[in-house]
């Protein structure tokens, strides 16, 4: 927190870590399900501050990492079409598909442009009326409303050469699917703050009701995360699973009703495949029939190569928190941030990338 | 990917806001937060304001942290 002096921050962190150490009576496995949390935890060295009995594991919280190869292969197939401009967030560029990546295709001459906002795609569509502009709509509930707003804007402007290749995914169904798997052990969840800023608190209630698992919606400053871990430890100590909101300065209980309404207007839930978790019912978003003119898949048929996964990559198990990156035979050897094999290494928010970048010298092969 | 940055709305024209983000000025869509007004601190993601900062809640968190640091066990 910027308003605290470094010394105040150090002492507040000291309070939390001391209290956590005193209260932990058994080994605990706490899972964060947000790539931004993953990076924040590593960057601040929070794992090193916690007692040995508290293990922080990363779940399926990085949208790029959970995007299946089939989606990348489809995007790559579109990029090879002569009349297509692809627009994408920068995270997607280096993700390997079955046999190529968008970066490789861009180097080979494909017109692929990085945008900061999906709305920029509409300006490009206006500037190039003879081209089809396809936006790679990837992301969780934080990002999906921005794509929905863009589709709505395109519909109002009657823009006929813009569409989205949608792979938006929803966090609560993925948590449900994870917990339904045999052998998955999670004692508490650090829930994603910015996803919650949109969907609010209630969609996570099933964690408490159906599974009796403590959960805390957490902010992103190191002290936010430490406080959230402390709140989880307190819940576990009391033996009463609750759903708490540490990030109340950004997350009202109802979330963002306007964003949810817009999302509901443009998209509908659909079964979708997550890398590492497989098909999860109603965990994805597809455009409603009224917006099919903006759906790349139905508007622009394309031949896509059969998807294949890289040999030896264990991203799937890493995304479930069931193994650490160091258990993957490729980690740090043939799979590094400079030469990523799997998606968990290619995304800056990927678990493997974070382990590699911030764990240098502390992990052993 | 869900990274978001705080900024202050300095001007609002319909659904488009001019936002000051750490001294840098950007245009941000208010389509997802139509009730936001000039003077509000908002959270910005992918060119859209997605939520307003609740200043009272932020103050409460800050005060709690300041209170707790008094109880921290200092390293010897």
Coordinates of C-alpha atoms in Angstrom, one line a residue:
Chain A
X1 CA 0.0 0.0 0.0
X2 CA 1.5 3.3 -1.1
X3 CA 0.1 5.2 1.9
X4 CA 2.1 3.1 4.4
X5 CA 5.8 3.8 4.9
X6 CA 8.1 0.9 4.1
X7 CA 8.7 0.4 7.8
X8 CA 4.9 0.3 8.5
X9 CA 4.5 -2.2 5.7
X10 CA 7.2 -4.4 7.1
X11 CA 5.7 -4.4 10.5
X12 CA 2.2 -5.1 9.2
X13 CA 3.5 -8.0 7.2
X14 CA 5.3 -9.1 10.3
X15 CA 2.0 -9.1 12.3
X16 CA 0.3 -11.3 9.7
X17 CA 3.2 -13.7 9.3
X18 CA 3.6 -14.1 13.0
X19 CA -0.1 -14.7 13.5
X20 CA -0.2 -17.2 10.7
X21 CA 2.7 -19.1 12.1
X22 CA 1.1 -19.2 15.6
X23 CA -2.3 -20.4 14.2
X24 CA -1.3 -23.1 11.7
X25 CA -1.6 -26.5 13.4
X26 CA -1.5 -28.7 10.3
X27 CA -0.1 -28.5 6.7
X28 CA -2.4 -26.3 4.6
X29 CA -2.8 -26.1 0.8
X30 CA -4.1 -22.7 -0.3
X31 CA -4.9 -22.1 -4.0
X32 CA -4.9 -18.8 -5.8
X33 CA -6.8 -18.8 -9.1
X34 CA -5.6 -15.6 -10.7
X35 CA -2.5 -15.2 -12.8
X36 CA -2.1 -11.6 -11.4
X37 CA -2.0 -13.1 -7.9
X38 CA 0.5 -15.8 -9.0
X39 CA 2.9 -13.0 -10.1
X40 CA 2.3 -10.8 -7.1
X41 CA 3.0 -13.7 -4.7
X42 CA 6.3 -14.6 -6.4
X43 CA 7.3 -11.0 -6.9
X44 CA 6.8 -10.1 -3.2
X45 CA 8.4 -13.3 -2.0
X46 CA 5.3 -14.2 0.0
X47 CA 6.0 -17.9 -0.2
X48 CA 9.3 -17.3 1.7
X49 CA 7.5 -15.3 4.4
X50 CA 5.0 -18.0 5.2
X51 CA 5.7 -20.9 7.6
X52 CA 6.7 -24.2 5.9
X53 CA 3.3 -25.7 6.7
X54 CA 1.5 -23.3 4.4
X55 CA 1.7 -24.2 0.8
X56 CA 0.5 -21.7 -1.9
X57 CA -0.4 -23.5 -5.1
X58 CA -1.6 -22.0 -8.4
X59 CA -4.8 -23.1 -10.0
X60 CA -6.3 -22.5 -13.4
X61 CA -6.1 -18.7 -13.1
X62 CA -4.3 -17.7 -16.2
X63 CA -6.6 -17.4 -19.3
X64 CA -3.8 -17.8 -21.8
X65 CA -2.6 -21.0 -20.0
X66 CA -6.0 -22.7 -20.0
X67 CA -6.7 -21.8 -23.7
X68 CA -6.6 -25.1 -25.6
X69 CA -4.4 -25.7 -28.7
X70 CA -7.5 -26.0 -30.9
X71 CA -8.2 -22.3 -30.3
X72 CA -4.6 -21.2 -31.1
X73 CA -4.6 -23.4 -34.2
X74 CA -7.9 -21.7 -35.4
X75 CA -6.4 -18.3 -34.8
X76 CA -3.3 -19.3 -36.7
X77 CA -5.4 -20.6 -39.6
X78 CA -7.3 -17.3 -39.8
X79 CA -4.0 -15.3 -39.7
X80 CA -2.9 -17.2 -42.8
X81 CA -5.9 -15.9 -44.8
X82 CA -5.0 -13.1 -47.1
X83 CA -7.9 -10.8 -46.3
X84 CA -7.7 -11.1 -42.5
X85 CA -6.3 -8.8 -39.8
X86 CA -6.0 -10.4 -36.4
X87 CA -6.1 -8.2 -33.3
X88 CA -5.0 -9.6 -30.0
X89 CA -3.8 -8.8 -26.5
X90 CA -0.1 -9.2 -26.3
X91 CA -0.2 -12.3 -24.0
X92 CA -1.4 -14.5 -26.9
X93 CA 1.4 -13.8 -29.3
X94 CA 4.0 -16.3 -28.1
X95 CA 1.7 -19.1 -27.1
X96 CA 2.5 -22.3 -29.0
X97 CA -0.2 -23.9 -31.0
X98 CA 0.1 -27.4 -32.4
X99 CA 2.8 -26.5 -34.9
X100 CA 3.2 -22.7 -34.9
X101 CA 2.5 -19.6 -32.9
X102 CA 1.1 -16.1 -33.8
X103 CA 4.5 -14.7 -33.4
X104 CA 5.9 -17.1 -36.0
X105 CA 3.0 -16.3 -38.4
X106 CA 3.5 -12.5 -37.8
X107 CA 7.2 -12.9 -38.7
X108 CA 6.1 -14.8 -41.9
X109 CA 4.0 -11.8 -42.9
X110 CA 0.6 -12.3 -41.3
X111 CA -1.2 -9.1 -40.3
X112 CA -1.5 -9.6 -36.5
X113 CA -1.8 -6.5 -34.4
X114 CA -1.5 -6.1 -30.6
X115 CA -4.3 -4.0 -29.1
X116 CA -4.6 -2.6 -25.6
X117 CA -8.4 -2.4 -25.8
X118 CA -10.7 -4.5 -28.0
X119 CA -12.3 -1.2 -29.1
X120 CA -9.1 -0.5 -31.1
X121 CA -10.1 -3.4 -33.4
X122 CA -13.1 -1.4 -34.5
X123 CA -10.9 1.5 -35.6
X124 CA -8.8 -0.9 -37.6
X125 CA -12.0 -2.4 -39.2
X126 CA -13.1 1.1 -40.2
X127 CA -9.7 1.8 -41.6
X128 CA -9.6 -1.4 -43.7
X129 CA -13.1 -2.0 -45.0
X130 CA -11.9 -4.6 -47.5
X131 CA -10.4 -6.8 -44.7
X132 CA -12.0 -9.0 -42.1
X133 CA -10.8 -7.9 -38.6
X134 CA -10.9 -10.7 -36.0
X135 CA -10.3 -10.0 -32.3
X136 CA -9.0 -12.9 -30.2
X137 CA -11.5 -12.7 -27.3
X138 CA -9.7 -14.5 -24.5
X139 CA -10.1 -14.0 -20.8
X140 CA -12.2 -14.4 -17.7
X141 CA -15.1 -12.4 -16.4
X142 CA -12.9 -9.3 -16.0
X143 CA -12.2 -9.2 -19.8
X144 CA -15.3 -10.7 -21.3
X145 CA -17.5 -7.6 -20.7
X146 CA -15.0 -5.5 -22.6
X147 CA -15.4 -7.8 -25.6
X148 CA -19.2 -7.7 -25.2
X149 CA -19.2 -3.9 -25.2
X150 CA -17.0 -4.0 -28.3
X151 CA -19.4 -6.4 -30.1
X152 CA -22.4 -4.2 -29.1
X153 CA -20.6 -1.1 -30.4
X154 CA -19.9 -2.9 -33.7
X155 CA -23.5 -3.9 -33.9
X156 CA -24.7 -0.4 -33.3
X157 CA -22.3 0.9 -36.0
X158 CA -23.4 -1.9 -38.4
X159 CA -19.7 -2.8 -38.8
X160 CA -19.8 -5.8 -41.1
X161 CA -16.0 -6.6 -41.2
X162 CA -15.4 -7.2 -37.5
X163 CA -15.9 -10.4 -35.6
X164 CA -14.6 -12.1 -32.4
X165 CA -13.0 -15.6 -32.0
X166 CA -14.4 -16.2 -28.6
X167 CA -12.7 -18.3 -25.9
X168 CA -13.9 -16.5 -22.8
X169 CA -14.1 -18.6 -19.7
X170 CA -15.9 -18.4 -16.3
X171 CA -14.0 -19.0 -13.0
X172 CA -16.7 -20.5 -10.7
X173 CA -17.5 -23.5 -12.9
X174 CA -13.8 -24.3 -13.2
X175 CA -13.5 -24.3 -9.4
X176 CA -16.5 -26.6 -9.2
X177 CA -14.9 -28.9 -11.8
X178 CA -11.6 -28.9 -10.0
X179 CA -13.2 -29.8 -6.6
X180 CA -15.3 -32.6 -8.2
X181 CA -12.1 -34.3 -9.3
X182 CA -10.8 -37.2 -7.1
X183 CA -7.5 -36.5 -5.3
X184 CA -7.6 -32.7 -5.5
X185 CA -6.9 -31.2 -2.1
X186 CA -7.5 -27.6 -1.5
X187 CA -7.9 -26.2 2.1
X188 CA -8.8 -22.7 1.0
X189 CA -9.1 -20.4 -2.0
X190 CA -7.7 -16.9 -2.6
X191 CA -10.3 -15.7 -5.1
X192 CA -9.5 -13.4 -8.0
X193 CA -10.1 -9.7 -7.1
X194 CA -10.7 -8.3 -10.5
X195 CA -13.0 -11.1 -11.7
X196 CA -14.9 -10.5 -8.5
X197 CA -15.1 -6.8 -9.2
X198 CA -17.4 -7.8 -12.1
X199 CA -19.3 -10.8 -10.8
X200 CA -19.4 -9.9 -7.1
X201 CA -19.4 -12.3 -4.1
X202 CA -22.4 -14.6 -4.5
X203 CA -21.2 -16.8 -7.5
X204 CA -18.6 -18.4 -5.1
X205 CA -21.1 -19.3 -2.4
X206 CA -21.1 -22.9 -3.5
X207 CA -17.5 -23.3 -2.1
X208 CA -18.9 -22.8 1.4
X209 CA -22.3 -24.5 0.9
X210 CA -21.3 -27.6 -1.2
X211 CA -17.7 -28.1 -0.2
X212 CA -17.2 -26.4 3.2
X213 CA -14.0 -24.7 1.8
X214 CA -12.9 -21.3 3.2
X215 CA -12.5 -18.6 0.5
X216 CA -11.4 -15.0 0.5
X217 CA -11.6 -12.5 -2.3
X218 CA -8.2 -11.0 -2.3
X219 CA -6.5 -7.8 -3.5
X220 CA -3.1 -7.7 -5.2
X221 CA -0.8 -5.7 -2.9
X222 CA 1.5 -7.9 -0.8
X223 CA -0.3 -6.9 2.4
X224 CA -3.7 -7.7 0.7
X225 CA -2.5 -11.2 0.0
X226 CA -1.0 -11.7 3.4
X227 CA -4.2 -10.5 5.1
X228 CA -6.2 -12.8 2.9
X229 CA -4.0 -15.8 3.9
X230 CA -4.4 -14.8 7.5
X231 CA -8.2 -14.7 7.0
X232 CA -8.2 -18.2 5.5
X233 CA -6.0 -19.5 8.4
X234 CA -8.4 -17.9 10.9
X235 CA -11.4 -19.6 9.2
X236 CA -9.6 -23.0 9.2
X237 CA -8.7 -22.5 12.9
X238 CA -12.3 -21.7 13.8
X239 CA -13.5 -24.7 11.7
X240 CA -16.1 -22.5 10.0
X241 CA -15.9 -22.1 6.2
X242 CA -16.9 -18.6 5.1
X243 CA -16.8 -16.5 2.0
X244 CA -15.0 -13.3 2.9
X245 CA -14.1 -10.2 0.9
X246 CA -10.7 -8.7 1.8
X247 CA -10.8 -6.5 -1.4
X248 CA -14.0 -4.5 -0.4
X249 CA -12.5 -1.2 -1.7
X250 CA -12.9 -2.6 -5.3
X251 CA -15.4 -5.4 -4.9
X252 CA -18.9 -4.5 -3.8
X253 CA -21.0 -7.5 -2.9
X254 CA -23.1 -7.1 -6.1
X255 CA -20.0 -6.7 -8.3
X256 CA -20.7 -4.6 -11.4
X257 CA -24.3 -5.1 -12.5
X258 CA -23.9 -3.0 -15.7
X259 CA -21.1 -5.2 -16.9
X260 CA -22.9 -8.4 -16.0
X261 CA -26.0 -7.2 -17.8
X262 CA -24.1 -6.3 -20.9
X263 CA -22.3 -9.7 -20.8
X264 CA -25.7 -11.4 -20.4
X265 CA -27.1 -9.4 -23.4
X266 CA -24.3 -10.4 -25.8
X267 CA -23.0 -13.8 -24.6
X268 CA -24.5 -17.1 -23.3
X269 CA -22.9 -19.9 -21.3
X270 CA -21.6 -22.9 -23.2
X271 CA -19.6 -26.0 -22.5
X272 CA -15.9 -25.4 -23.2
X273 CA -12.6 -27.1 -23.1
X274 CA -9.9 -25.9 -20.6
X275 CA -6.3 -27.0 -21.0
X276 CA -5.6 -29.3 -18.2
X277 CA -9.2 -29.7 -17.0
X278 CA -10.9 -30.9 -20.2
X279 CA -14.5 -30.1 -21.0
X280 CA -16.3 -28.2 -18.2
X281 CA -20.1 -27.7 -18.6
X282 CA -21.3 -24.1 -18.9
X283 CA -17.8 -22.7 -18.2
X284 CA -17.4 -20.7 -21.4
X285 CA -19.2 -17.9 -23.2
X286 CA -20.4 -17.9 -26.8
X287 CA -22.2 -15.1 -28.6
X288 CA -26.0 -15.2 -28.5
X289 CA -27.7 -16.1 -31.9
X290 CA -28.6 -12.4 -32.3
X291 CA -24.9 -11.5 -32.6
X292 CA -23.8 -14.4 -34.8
X293 CA -22.8 -11.9 -37.5
X294 CA -19.9 -11.1 -35.1
X295 CA -18.9 -14.7 -34.5
X296 CA -15.8 -15.5 -36.5
X297 CA -16.4 -19.3 -36.4
X298 CA -19.9 -19.1 -38.0
X299 CA -19.1 -16.2 -40.3
X300 CA -15.7 -17.2 -41.7
X301 CA -15.2 -20.9 -42.1
X302 CA -11.6 -22.0 -42.0
X303 CA -9.7 -25.3 -42.2
X304 CA -7.8 -26.0 -39.0
X305 CA -5.1 -28.6 -38.5
X306 CA -5.8 -31.4 -36.0
X307 CA -4.6 -30.3 -32.5
X308 CA -1.7 -32.0 -30.8
X309 CA -0.1 -31.4 -27.4
X310 CA 3.6 -31.1 -26.9
X311 CA 5.2 -34.4 -25.7
X312 CA 6.2 -34.5 -22.0
X313 CA 4.5 -31.1 -21.1
X314 CA 2.7 -31.4 -17.8
X315 CA 0.9 -28.0 -17.9
X316 CA -2.4 -29.8 -17.4
X317 CA -1.4 -31.1 -13.9
X318 CA 0.3 -27.9 -13.0
X319 CA -3.0 -26.0 -13.8
X320 CA -4.8 -28.2 -11.4
X321 CA -2.2 -27.5 -8.7
X322 CA -1.5 -31.3 -8.5
X323 CA 2.2 -31.0 -9.3
X324 CA 4.8 -28.2 -9.0
X325 CA 6.5 -27.0 -12.2
X326 CA 9.8 -28.6 -11.0
X327 CA 8.1 -32.0 -11.4
X328 CA 7.8 -31.5 -15.1
X329 CA 10.6 -33.1 -17.0
X330 CA 10.8 -30.2 -19.4
X331 CA 10.9 -27.4 -16.8
X332 CA 14.1 -25.4 -17.0
X333 CA 15.6 -27.8 -19.5
X334 CA 13.8 -27.7 -22.9
X335 CA 11.1 -25.4 -21.6
X336 CA 12.2 -22.0 -20.5
X337 CA 10.7 -18.5 -20.9
X338 CA 13.0 -17.9 -23.9
X339 CA 12.0 -21.2 -25.5
X340 CA 8.6 -22.1 -24.0
X341 CA 7.1 -25.5 -24.8
X342 CA 3.9 -25.2 -22.8
X343 CA 1.5 -22.4 -22.2
X344 CA 2.3 -22.2 -18.4
X345 CA 5.8 -21.1 -19.4
X346 CA 4.9 -18.7 -22.2
X347 CA 2.5 -16.4 -20.4
X348 CA 4.0 -14.0 -18.0
X349 CA 1.2 -15.0 -15.6
X350 CA 1.9 -18.7 -16.0
X351 CA 2.9 -20.8 -13.0
X352 CA 6.0 -22.2 -14.7
X353 CA 7.1 -18.7 -15.9
X354 CA 6.7 -17.3 -12.4
X355 CA 8.6 -20.2 -10.9
X356 CA 11.4 -19.8 -13.4
X357 CA 11.7 -16.0 -13.2
X358 CA 11.4 -15.6 -9.4
X359 CA 12.6 -18.9 -8.2
X360 CA 16.0 -18.8 -9.9
X361 CA 18.5 -20.3 -7.5
X362 CA 15.8 -21.5 -5.2
X363 CA 14.3 -24.4 -7.2
X364 CA 16.4 -27.4 -8.0
X365 CA 16.0 -29.7 -11.0
Chain B
X1 CA -4.5 -10.9 -18.0
X2 CA -7.0 -9.5 -15.4
X3 CA -4.4 -6.8 -14.6
X4 CA -6.1 -3.5 -13.9
X5 CA -4.8 0.0 -13.0
X6 CA -6.4 2.7 -11.0
X7 CA -6.9 6.2 -12.4
X8 CA -8.9 9.4 -11.7
X9 CA -11.6 10.6 -14.1
X10 CA -10.7 14.2 -14.9
X11 CA -13.4 14.6 -17.6
X12 CA -16.5 12.8 -18.8
X13 CA -18.2 13.2 -22.2
X14 CA -21.1 10.8 -22.6
X15 CA -19.5 7.3 -22.3
X16 CA -16.0 8.4 -22.7
X17 CA -13.8 9.5 -19.8
X18 CA -10.4 11.2 -19.7
X19 CA -8.5 9.5 -17.0
X20 CA -5.3 10.4 -15.2
X21 CA -3.2 7.3 -14.6
X22 CA -0.2 8.2 -12.5
X23 CA 0.2 11.5 -14.5
X24 CA -0.5 9.9 -17.9
X25 CA -3.8 10.9 -19.6
X26 CA -5.9 8.3 -21.4
X27 CA -9.3 8.0 -23.0
X28 CA -11.3 5.2 -21.3
X29 CA -14.8 3.8 -22.1
X30 CA -17.5 4.1 -19.4
X31 CA -19.8 1.6 -21.1
X32 CA -19.3 -0.8 -18.2
X33 CA -19.5 1.9 -15.5
X34 CA -21.9 4.5 -16.8
X35 CA -22.5 6.0 -13.3
X36 CA -18.9 7.0 -12.9
X37 CA -18.4 10.8 -12.6
X38 CA -15.5 13.2 -12.9
X39 CA -13.4 13.0 -9.7
X40 CA -14.0 9.3 -9.2
X41 CA -11.1 6.9 -8.9
X42 CA -11.8 4.0 -11.1
X43 CA -10.2 0.7 -12.0
X44 CA -9.2 0.4 -15.7
X45 CA -8.9 -2.9 -17.6
X46 CA -8.4 -3.2 -21.4
X47 CA -9.5 0.4 -22.1
X48 CA -12.7 0.2 -19.9
X49 CA -13.4 1.4 -16.4
X50 CA -14.7 -1.7 -14.7
X51 CA -15.2 -0.6 -11.1
X52 CA -15.1 2.5 -8.8
X53 CA -12.8 2.6 -5.8
X54 CA -14.7 2.8 -2.6
X55 CA -12.7 5.4 -0.8
X56 CA -14.3 4.7 2.6
X57 CA -13.4 0.9 2.3
X58 CA -9.9 1.8 1.2
X59 CA -9.5 4.0 4.2
X60 CA -10.7 1.2 6.5
X61 CA -8.2 -1.2 5.1
X62 CA -5.4 1.3 5.5
X63 CA -6.3 2.1 9.0
X64 CA -6.5 -1.6 9.9
X65 CA -3.0 -2.1 8.5
X66 CA -1.7 0.9 10.5
X67 CA -3.3 -0.4 13.6
X68 CA -1.9 -3.9 13.2
X69 CA 1.7 -2.8 12.7
X70 CA 1.7 -1.6 16.3
X71 CA 1.3 -5.2 17.4
X72 CA 3.9 -6.6 15.2
X73 CA 6.7 -8.5 17.0
X74 CA 9.8 -6.7 16.0
X75 CA 12.8 -8.8 14.9
X76 CA 15.4 -8.6 17.6

